[in-house]
Coordinates of C-alpha atoms in Angstrom, one line a residue:
Chain A
X1 CA -11.4 -39.5 -4.4
X2 CA -12.9 -40.2 -1.0
X3 CA -16.2 -38.5 -0.1
X4 CA -16.6 -36.6 3.1
X5 CA -19.7 -36.7 5.3
X6 CA -20.7 -36.3 8.8
X7 CA -21.7 -33.3 10.9
X8 CA -18.4 -33.3 12.8
X9 CA -16.5 -32.9 9.6
X10 CA -18.6 -30.0 8.4
X11 CA -18.3 -28.4 11.8
X12 CA -14.5 -28.7 11.7
X13 CA -14.4 -27.1 8.2
X14 CA -16.8 -24.3 9.2
X15 CA -15.0 -23.8 12.5
X16 CA -11.5 -23.6 10.9
X17 CA -12.8 -21.2 8.2
X18 CA -14.4 -18.9 10.8
X19 CA -11.4 -19.0 13.1
X20 CA -8.9 -18.1 10.4
X21 CA -11.1 -15.3 9.0
X22 CA -11.6 -13.8 12.4
X23 CA -7.9 -13.9 13.1
X24 CA -7.3 -12.2 9.6
X25 CA -9.8 -9.5 10.3
X26 CA -8.4 -8.9 13.8
X27 CA -4.9 -8.5 12.2
X28 CA -6.2 -6.2 9.6
X29 CA -7.9 -3.9 12.1
X30 CA -4.7 -3.7 14.2
X31 CA -2.3 -3.7 11.4
X32 CA 0.7 -1.5 11.6
X33 CA 4.3 -1.6 10.5
X34 CA 5.4 -1.7 14.1
X35 CA 4.0 -5.2 14.8
X36 CA 5.3 -6.5 11.4
X37 CA 8.8 -5.2 12.0
X38 CA 8.9 -6.8 15.5
X39 CA 7.8 -10.2 14.0
X40 CA 10.1 -10.3 11.0
X41 CA 12.8 -7.8 12.0
X42 CA 15.7 -10.0 10.8
X43 CA 14.0 -10.6 7.4
X44 CA 13.3 -6.9 7.0
X45 CA 17.0 -6.1 7.7
X46 CA 18.0 -8.4 4.8
X47 CA 15.3 -6.8 2.6
X48 CA 16.6 -3.3 3.3
X49 CA 19.9 -4.4 1.7
X50 CA 18.0 -5.3 -1.5
X51 CA 15.9 -2.1 -1.3
X52 CA 19.1 0.0 -1.0
X53 CA 20.7 -1.7 -4.0
X54 CA 17.5 -1.4 -6.0
X55 CA 17.3 2.3 -5.2
X56 CA 20.9 2.8 -6.3
X57 CA 20.1 1.4 -9.7
X58 CA 16.9 3.5 -9.9
X59 CA 18.9 6.6 -8.8
X60 CA 21.5 6.0 -11.5
X61 CA 18.8 6.2 -14.2
X62 CA 16.9 9.1 -12.7
X63 CA 19.9 11.3 -11.9
X64 CA 19.1 13.7 -14.8
X65 CA 15.6 14.3 -13.5
X66 CA 16.8 14.8 -9.9
X67 CA 19.4 17.3 -11.1
X68 CA 16.7 19.4 -12.8
X69 CA 14.6 19.2 -9.7
X70 CA 17.4 20.3 -7.5
X71 CA 18.3 23.2 -9.9
X72 CA 14.7 24.3 -9.7
X73 CA 14.7 24.1 -5.9
X74 CA 18.0 26.2 -5.9
X75 CA 16.4 28.8 -8.0
X76 CA 13.3 29.0 -5.8
X77 CA 15.5 29.3 -2.7
X78 CA 17.6 32.0 -4.3
X79 CA 14.5 33.9 -5.2
X80 CA 13.2 33.5 -1.7
X81 CA 16.5 34.8 -0.3
X82 CA 16.4 37.8 -2.6
X83 CA 12.8 38.6 -1.5
X84 CA 13.9 38.4 2.2
X85 CA 16.9 40.7 1.5
X86 CA 14.6 43.2 -0.1
X87 CA 12.1 43.0 2.7
X88 CA 14.9 43.4 5.2
X89 CA 16.4 46.5 3.5
X90 CA 17.3 48.9 6.2
X91 CA 15.9 46.8 9.0
X92 CA 17.5 44.4 11.4
X93 CA 16.5 40.8 11.0
X94 CA 16.0 38.9 14.2
X95 CA 16.8 35.3 13.6
X96 CA 15.7 33.1 16.5
X97 CA 18.3 30.6 17.6
X98 CA 15.5 28.5 18.9
X99 CA 13.6 27.9 15.7
X100 CA 10.3 26.1 16.1
X101 CA 11.2 23.6 13.4
X102 CA 14.5 22.0 12.4
X103 CA 15.0 19.4 9.6
X104 CA 16.8 16.1 9.3
X105 CA 17.6 15.3 5.6
X106 CA 17.0 11.7 4.7
X107 CA 17.0 9.5 1.6
X108 CA 14.2 7.1 0.6
X109 CA 15.3 3.5 0.2
X110 CA 11.8 2.0 -0.3
X111 CA 8.7 3.7 -1.6
X112 CA 5.4 2.1 -2.5
X113 CA 2.7 4.1 -4.4
X114 CA 0.5 1.3 -5.9
X115 CA -1.4 0.3 -2.8
X116 CA -4.2 1.9 -0.7
X117 CA -1.8 1.8 2.4
X118 CA 1.5 3.0 1.1
X119 CA 4.7 3.1 3.2
X120 CA 8.1 4.7 2.8
X121 CA 11.4 3.6 4.3
X122 CA 14.1 6.2 5.1
X123 CA 17.8 5.7 5.7
X124 CA 17.7 7.6 9.0
X125 CA 16.5 6.3 12.3
X126 CA 16.5 6.9 16.1
X127 CA 20.3 7.3 15.9
X128 CA 19.7 10.5 14.0
X129 CA 17.1 11.8 16.4
X130 CA 14.0 10.7 14.5
X131 CA 11.0 9.7 16.6
X132 CA 7.6 8.3 15.7
X133 CA 5.0 11.0 15.0
X134 CA 7.4 13.4 13.1
X135 CA 6.3 14.8 9.8
X136 CA 8.2 14.2 6.6
X137 CA 8.3 16.9 3.8
X138 CA 10.0 18.2 0.8
X139 CA 10.0 21.7 -0.7
X140 CA 7.1 20.5 -2.9
X141 CA 4.8 19.1 -0.3
X142 CA 4.0 16.7 2.5
X143 CA 5.3 13.2 2.3
X144 CA 3.9 11.5 5.4
X145 CA 4.4 10.8 9.1
X146 CA 7.0 8.6 10.8
X147 CA 5.2 5.5 12.2
X148 CA 8.1 3.6 13.7
X149 CA 11.9 3.7 13.9
X150 CA 14.8 1.4 14.3
X151 CA 18.3 2.7 15.0
X152 CA 19.1 3.0 11.3
X153 CA 15.7 3.3 9.5
X154 CA 12.4 5.0 9.7
X155 CA 9.1 3.6 8.5
X156 CA 6.9 6.4 7.2
X157 CA 3.1 6.2 6.5
X158 CA 2.9 7.9 3.2
X159 CA 0.4 10.6 2.4
X160 CA -0.8 8.1 -0.2
X161 CA -2.5 6.1 2.6
X162 CA -6.2 6.0 3.6
X163 CA -5.4 6.9 7.1
X164 CA -3.4 10.1 6.3
X165 CA -4.9 13.6 6.6
X166 CA -3.1 16.9 6.2
X167 CA -4.5 20.2 7.3
X168 CA -4.4 22.4 4.1
X169 CA -5.4 26.0 3.4
X170 CA -6.1 28.2 0.4
X171 CA -3.2 30.6 0.4
X172 CA -5.2 33.5 -1.0
X173 CA -7.9 33.6 1.7
X174 CA -6.8 31.2 4.4
X175 CA -9.8 28.9 4.3
X176 CA -8.7 25.5 5.5
X177 CA -9.8 21.9 5.7
X178 CA -8.5 18.3 5.9
X179 CA -6.8 17.2 2.7
X180 CA -6.8 13.5 1.8
X181 CA -5.6 11.3 -1.0
X182 CA -8.6 9.6 -2.6
X183 CA -6.9 6.4 -3.7
X184 CA -6.8 7.1 -7.4
X185 CA -4.1 9.1 -9.2
X186 CA -1.0 9.7 -7.0
X187 CA -1.0 13.4 -8.2
X188 CA -4.5 14.2 -6.9
X189 CA -6.0 14.9 -3.4
X190 CA -9.2 16.4 -2.1
X191 CA -9.8 19.0 0.6
X192 CA -13.2 18.7 2.3
X193 CA -15.2 20.8 4.7
X194 CA -14.5 24.1 2.8
X195 CA -17.5 26.5 3.3
X196 CA -19.6 27.1 0.2
X197 CA -19.0 30.8 0.1
X198 CA -15.2 30.3 -0.1
X199 CA -13.9 31.4 -3.5
X200 CA -11.6 28.7 -5.0
X201 CA -10.5 29.2 -8.6
X202 CA -8.6 26.7 -10.7
X203 CA -4.9 27.5 -10.3
X204 CA -5.1 28.8 -6.8
X205 CA -2.3 27.6 -4.5
X206 CA -2.8 25.3 -1.6
X207 CA -0.4 25.1 1.3
X208 CA -0.2 23.5 4.8
X209 CA -2.2 25.4 7.3
X210 CA 0.2 25.0 10.2
X211 CA -2.6 23.9 12.5
X212 CA -0.9 20.7 13.5
X213 CA 2.4 20.0 15.3
X214 CA 3.6 17.8 12.4
X215 CA 4.2 20.3 9.6
X216 CA 5.2 24.0 9.5
X217 CA 2.7 26.4 7.8
X218 CA 2.9 27.5 4.2
X219 CA 4.6 24.5 2.6
X220 CA 3.2 24.6 -0.9
X221 CA 1.1 21.4 -1.6
X222 CA -0.5 22.0 -5.0
X223 CA -3.0 23.9 -7.1
X224 CA -6.8 23.9 -7.3
X225 CA -8.2 21.8 -10.2
X226 CA -11.9 22.3 -9.4
X227 CA -14.5 22.4 -6.6
X228 CA -17.7 20.6 -6.0
X229 CA -20.6 21.2 -3.6
X230 CA -21.1 18.2 -1.3
X231 CA -23.6 18.5 1.5
X232 CA -25.2 21.9 1.0
X233 CA -22.9 23.6 3.5
X234 CA -19.5 22.5 2.3
X235 CA -17.6 21.9 -0.9
X236 CA -14.7 19.6 -1.8
X237 CA -11.7 21.0 -3.6
X238 CA -9.7 18.7 -5.9
X239 CA -6.0 19.5 -5.8
X240 CA -3.2 18.8 -8.3
X241 CA -0.2 18.0 -6.0
X242 CA 3.2 19.5 -6.7
X243 CA 4.9 16.4 -5.3
X244 CA 5.6 13.5 -7.6
X245 CA 5.5 10.5 -5.3
X246 CA 6.8 8.2 -8.0
X247 CA 10.0 10.2 -8.4
X248 CA 10.6 11.0 -4.7
X249 CA 14.2 10.5 -3.4
X250 CA 15.3 13.1 -0.9
X251 CA 13.1 14.3 1.9
X252 CA 13.3 16.1 5.2
X253 CA 12.1 14.9 8.6
X254 CA 10.5 17.7 10.5
X255 CA 11.5 18.1 14.1
X256 CA 9.1 20.3 16.0
X257 CA 11.2 21.7 18.8
X258 CA 8.0 22.7 20.7
X259 CA 6.2 19.4 20.4
X260 CA 6.6 18.2 24.0
X261 CA 5.4 21.6 25.3
X262 CA 2.4 21.6 22.9
X263 CA 1.5 18.0 23.8
X264 CA 1.7 18.8 27.5
X265 CA -0.6 21.8 26.9
X266 CA -3.1 19.7 25.0
X267 CA -3.0 17.0 27.7
X268 CA -4.1 19.6 30.3
X269 CA -7.4 20.3 28.3
X270 CA -8.2 16.6 27.6
Chain B
X1 CA 8.1 -37.5 -3.1
X2 CA 10.0 -35.8 -6.0
X3 CA 6.7 -34.2 -7.1
X4 CA 6.1 -32.9 -3.6
X5 CA 9.5 -31.3 -3.4
X6 CA 8.9 -29.7 -6.8
X7 CA 5.6 -28.4 -5.6
X8 CA 7.2 -26.9 -2.4
X9 CA 9.9 -25.3 -4.6
X10 CA 7.2 -23.8 -6.8
X11 CA 5.4 -22.4 -3.7
X12 CA 8.6 -20.8 -2.4
X13 CA 9.4 -19.4 -5.9
X14 CA 5.9 -17.9 -6.3
X15 CA 6.2 -16.2 -2.8
X16 CA 9.6 -14.8 -3.8
X17 CA 8.2 -13.6 -7.1
X18 CA 5.3 -11.9 -5.2
X19 CA 7.8 -10.1 -3.0
X20 CA 9.8 -8.8 -6.1
X21 CA 6.5 -7.8 -7.8
X22 CA 5.4 -5.9 -4.6
X23 CA 8.8 -4.1 -4.3
X24 CA 9.6 -3.2 -7.9
X25 CA 6.5 -3.3 -10.1
X26 CA 4.2 -0.4 -9.7
X27 CA 1.1 -0.4 -11.9
X28 CA -0.7 2.2 -9.9
X29 CA -3.4 2.3 -7.2
X30 CA -6.1 0.6 -9.2
X31 CA -4.1 -2.6 -9.8
X32 CA -2.5 -5.0 -7.3
X33 CA -0.6 -7.8 -9.0
X34 CA -1.0 -10.9 -6.9
X35 CA -0.3 -14.4 -8.0
X36 CA -1.1 -16.1 -4.6
X37 CA -4.5 -17.3 -5.8
X38 CA -2.6 -19.7 -8.0
X39 CA -1.0 -21.4 -5.0
X40 CA -4.4 -21.8 -3.4
X41 CA -6.0 -23.4 -6.4
X42 CA -2.9 -25.7 -6.8
X43 CA -3.5 -27.3 -3.4
X44 CA -4.6 -31.0 -3.6
X45 CA -8.3 -31.4 -4.0
X46 CA -8.5 -34.5 -1.9
X47 CA -6.8 -32.9 1.1
X48 CA -9.0 -32.1 4.0
X49 CA -10.5 -28.6 3.5
X50 CA -9.5 -27.6 7.0
X51 CA -5.8 -28.4 6.3
X52 CA -6.0 -26.6 2.9
X53 CA -7.5 -23.6 4.6
X54 CA -4.7 -23.6 7.2
X55 CA -2.0 -23.8 4.4
X56 CA -3.7 -21.0 2.4
X57 CA -3.8 -18.9 5.5
X58 CA -0.1 -19.5 6.2
X59 CA 0.8 -18.7 2.6
X60 CA -1.1 -15.4 2.8
X61 CA 0.3 -14.5 6.1
X62 CA 4.0 -15.2 5.0
X63 CA 3.3 -12.9 2.0
X64 CA 1.8 -10.2 4.3
X65 CA 4.7 -10.3 6.6
X66 CA 7.3 -10.1 3.8
X67 CA 5.7 -7.4 1.7
X68 CA 4.6 -4.0 2.9
X69 CA 0.9 -4.5 2.9
X70 CA -1.7 -4.7 5.6
X71 CA -1.2 -7.7 7.8
X72 CA -4.0 -10.2 7.4
X73 CA -5.2 -9.0 3.9
X74 CA -3.7 -11.8 1.8
X75 CA -4.2 -14.4 4.6
X76 CA -7.9 -13.7 4.9
X77 CA -8.4 -13.5 1.1
X78 CA -6.5 -16.8 0.6
X79 CA -8.6 -18.6 3.2
X80 CA -11.8 -17.4 1.7
X81 CA -10.7 -18.5 -1.8
X82 CA -9.7 -21.9 -0.4
X83 CA -13.2 -22.2 1.1
X84 CA -14.9 -21.6 -2.3
X85 CA -12.5 -23.4 -4.6
X86 CA -14.1 -26.9 -4.4
X87 CA -17.6 -25.8 -5.2
X88 CA -16.1 -23.6 -8.0
X89 CA -14.1 -26.5 -9.4
X90 CA -17.2 -28.7 -9.4
X91 CA -19.1 -26.0 -11.3
X92 CA -16.6 -25.6 -14.0
X93 CA -14.9 -29.0 -14.4
X94 CA -16.5 -32.4 -14.6
X95 CA -16.5 -35.2 -12.0
X96 CA -13.8 -37.0 -14.0
X97 CA -11.3 -34.1 -13.4
X98 CA -12.2 -34.1 -9.7
X99 CA -11.8 -37.9 -9.3
X100 CA -8.4 -37.7 -11.0
X101 CA -7.5 -35.0 -8.5
X102 CA -6.2 -32.8 -11.4
X103 CA -4.8 -29.3 -10.9
X104 CA -6.7 -26.9 -13.0
X105 CA -4.3 -25.4 -15.6
X106 CA -4.4 -23.9 -19.1
X107 CA -3.2 -27.0 -20.7
X108 CA -5.8 -29.2 -19.0
X109 CA -8.8 -27.0 -19.6
X110 CA -8.0 -24.6 -22.4
X111 CA -8.3 -20.8 -22.2
X112 CA -12.1 -20.5 -22.0
X113 CA -12.6 -23.1 -19.3
X114 CA -9.6 -22.1 -17.3
X115 CA -10.6 -18.4 -17.2
X116 CA -14.1 -19.5 -16.3
X117 CA -12.6 -21.0 -13.2
X118 CA -9.9 -18.6 -12.5
X119 CA -11.8 -15.3 -13.0
X120 CA -14.5 -16.1 -10.3
X121 CA -11.6 -17.4 -8.0
X122 CA -9.7 -14.1 -8.3
X123 CA -12.9 -12.2 -8.0
X124 CA -13.6 -13.8 -4.6
X125 CA -9.9 -13.2 -3.6
X126 CA -10.0 -9.5 -4.5
X127 CA -13.5 -8.9 -3.2
X128 CA -12.0 -9.7 0.3
X129 CA -8.7 -7.9 -0.4
X130 CA -10.0 -4.7 -1.8
X131 CA -13.0 -4.8 0.6
X132 CA -10.8 -4.8 3.7
X133 CA -8.1 -2.6 2.1
X134 CA -10.3 0.5 2.2
X135 CA -13.9 0.0 1.3
X136 CA -15.1 2.4 3.9
X137 CA -12.7 5.1 2.7
X138 CA -13.3 4.9 -1.0
X139 CA -16.3 5.3 -3.3
X140 CA -18.0 2.0 -4.2
X141 CA -17.5 2.7 -7.9
X142 CA -13.7 2.9 -7.3
X143 CA -13.7 -0.3 -5.3
X144 CA -15.8 -2.2 -7.8
X145 CA -13.6 -1.1 -10.6
X146 CA -10.5 -2.1 -8.6
X147 CA -11.9 -5.5 -7.8
X148 CA -12.9 -6.2 -11.5
X149 CA -9.5 -4.9 -12.8
X150 CA -7.4 -6.9 -10.3
X151 CA -9.5 -10.1 -10.9
X152 CA -9.3 -9.9 -14.7
X153 CA -5.5 -9.0 -14.9
X154 CA -4.4 -11.5 -12.3
X155 CA -6.6 -14.3 -13.7
X156 CA -4.7 -13.8 -17.0
X157 CA -1.3 -13.6 -15.4
X158 CA -2.0 -16.8 -13.4
X159 CA -3.2 -18.5 -16.6
X160 CA 0.1 -17.8 -18.2
X161 CA 2.2 -18.6 -15.1
X162 CA 0.4 -21.9 -14.5
X163 CA 1.1 -22.9 -18.1
X164 CA 4.8 -22.3 -17.5
X165 CA 5.1 -23.7 -14.0
X166 CA 2.9 -26.7 -14.2
X167 CA 3.7 -27.9 -17.6
X168 CA 2.1 -31.3 -18.2
X169 CA 2.2 -32.2 -14.5
X170 CA -1.5 -31.8 -13.9
X171 CA -2.1 -34.3 -11.2
X172 CA -1.6 -34.1 -7.5
X173 CA 0.4 -36.8 -5.9
X174 CA -1.7 -39.0 -3.7

C-alpha cells in the first residue's frame, strides 16, 4: 500500500475531520424532528406506512392487555361519576360550555422507548386541529408534547426524553416541583426541588400540578418510591410511574382553550 | 467491479437493517444496537482518509435522517471512528495485513484478535454517541455503564455479522 506523507496531506485530513465533526456537533445542538421531516419528508411518509402496519401486528397480539386496561379505565370513570353524583346530591351542577381543556383522541403509530431522546408519532395532525406545543396525556399520566405536525400526523417529544419536564405535585400536601425521566427504567422518574420539610412517604400519589398551559391539574402520574436529600435545602423524590410507555397505544391530545389568552398575558410581562 | 457492487449492496443492507432495528427492537435505554461501526471499519484501508471520513459521515447522516434519533449523532461518531481506525488497525494487526489491504473480520483474525480491534472501535464510537446524547443530563456512572454496555454488545454483534456478510472475501478491491 502506498505511504502518505507531506504537511498538505495531514492538513487536509485534519481539516476534513474537524469540519465534519463541527458540522455534526452543530446538527446535534440544533436537532429537532422538524428539520428532519422537512429534509426527508417523502421518505418519512413511506416509513409511516410500515409503522402503521407494524403497529397493527403489535395491536393484534396486545389486544387482551388493552381490553383489561380499558376495562380498568371504565371502572375508574364509573367510580368518578358515582362520586360526582353523590357530591351533587341536591345541588345544581354548573357545567361550563367553555371548558378550559378539550381532548382529541389519537392512536400511536410509532413509539420509541430505548433512546435518550424518544419520540412518538400519532395518527392525527393539523387536519384534526393539533398544533405544536400541545400536551399529550392518558388517564394514567403524561405522554409528552407535540413538537411538529403534518396534515395527517403529529410528532411528539416523549416524556422519556432528556429535554422534557413536567410540573408535578404531591396530592396530599400540594408541594410541587419539576419531574423528569432520569434515562434509566421507563417506569421511573424523579421530582426535584422539593423542600426538605415536605413529608413524602412511599405510596403517596403524585399528579400534575396544573401550573403549565400544557396539562390540566390532577392527572395521576405515579406513586412515591423514596426520597433523598440533595443539596441541604431540597430533596429528590423517586416516582414509580403509572404509565407503561412500552404498552402505550391510545392517547389524548390536550387542547387548552385558553392558551392564546394565557400566552398573550405572559407576553405582557416579559 | 463485481466486488464493489457487492460491497455497496452490503452497505445498503446494513443501513436497512439498522432502520428495522431502530424501529422494532427495543432493548431499553441502556443499550443502543448499532451496526454502523462495521461499515466504517469495512472501508478500504488504502483509500485517502479524508474520503473515508466523508463516506463515514454520509453513512452516519443517512442513518440519522432515516431513524428517529438526534441528527448528527451517528454522523459524528462514524467520522471519529474513521479517524482512529487506521492507528487501531496497526496496533492490533500486523504490517502484512495492512499491506494486503485486508478487511478485519472474524475469519481473518479469530475471536480474540477481532474483538481486540472491534471493542476499542465501538468504544470510541459510543463514547461520542452517548456523550452527545445526554452526558450533561445524566450521571457519569450511567453514561459510563451505557458506553461500556453498548460497546461490548455491539462489538459481539458486529463480529457475528461480519462473519456472515464478509465470508472469505477479506480483501478490498484495489
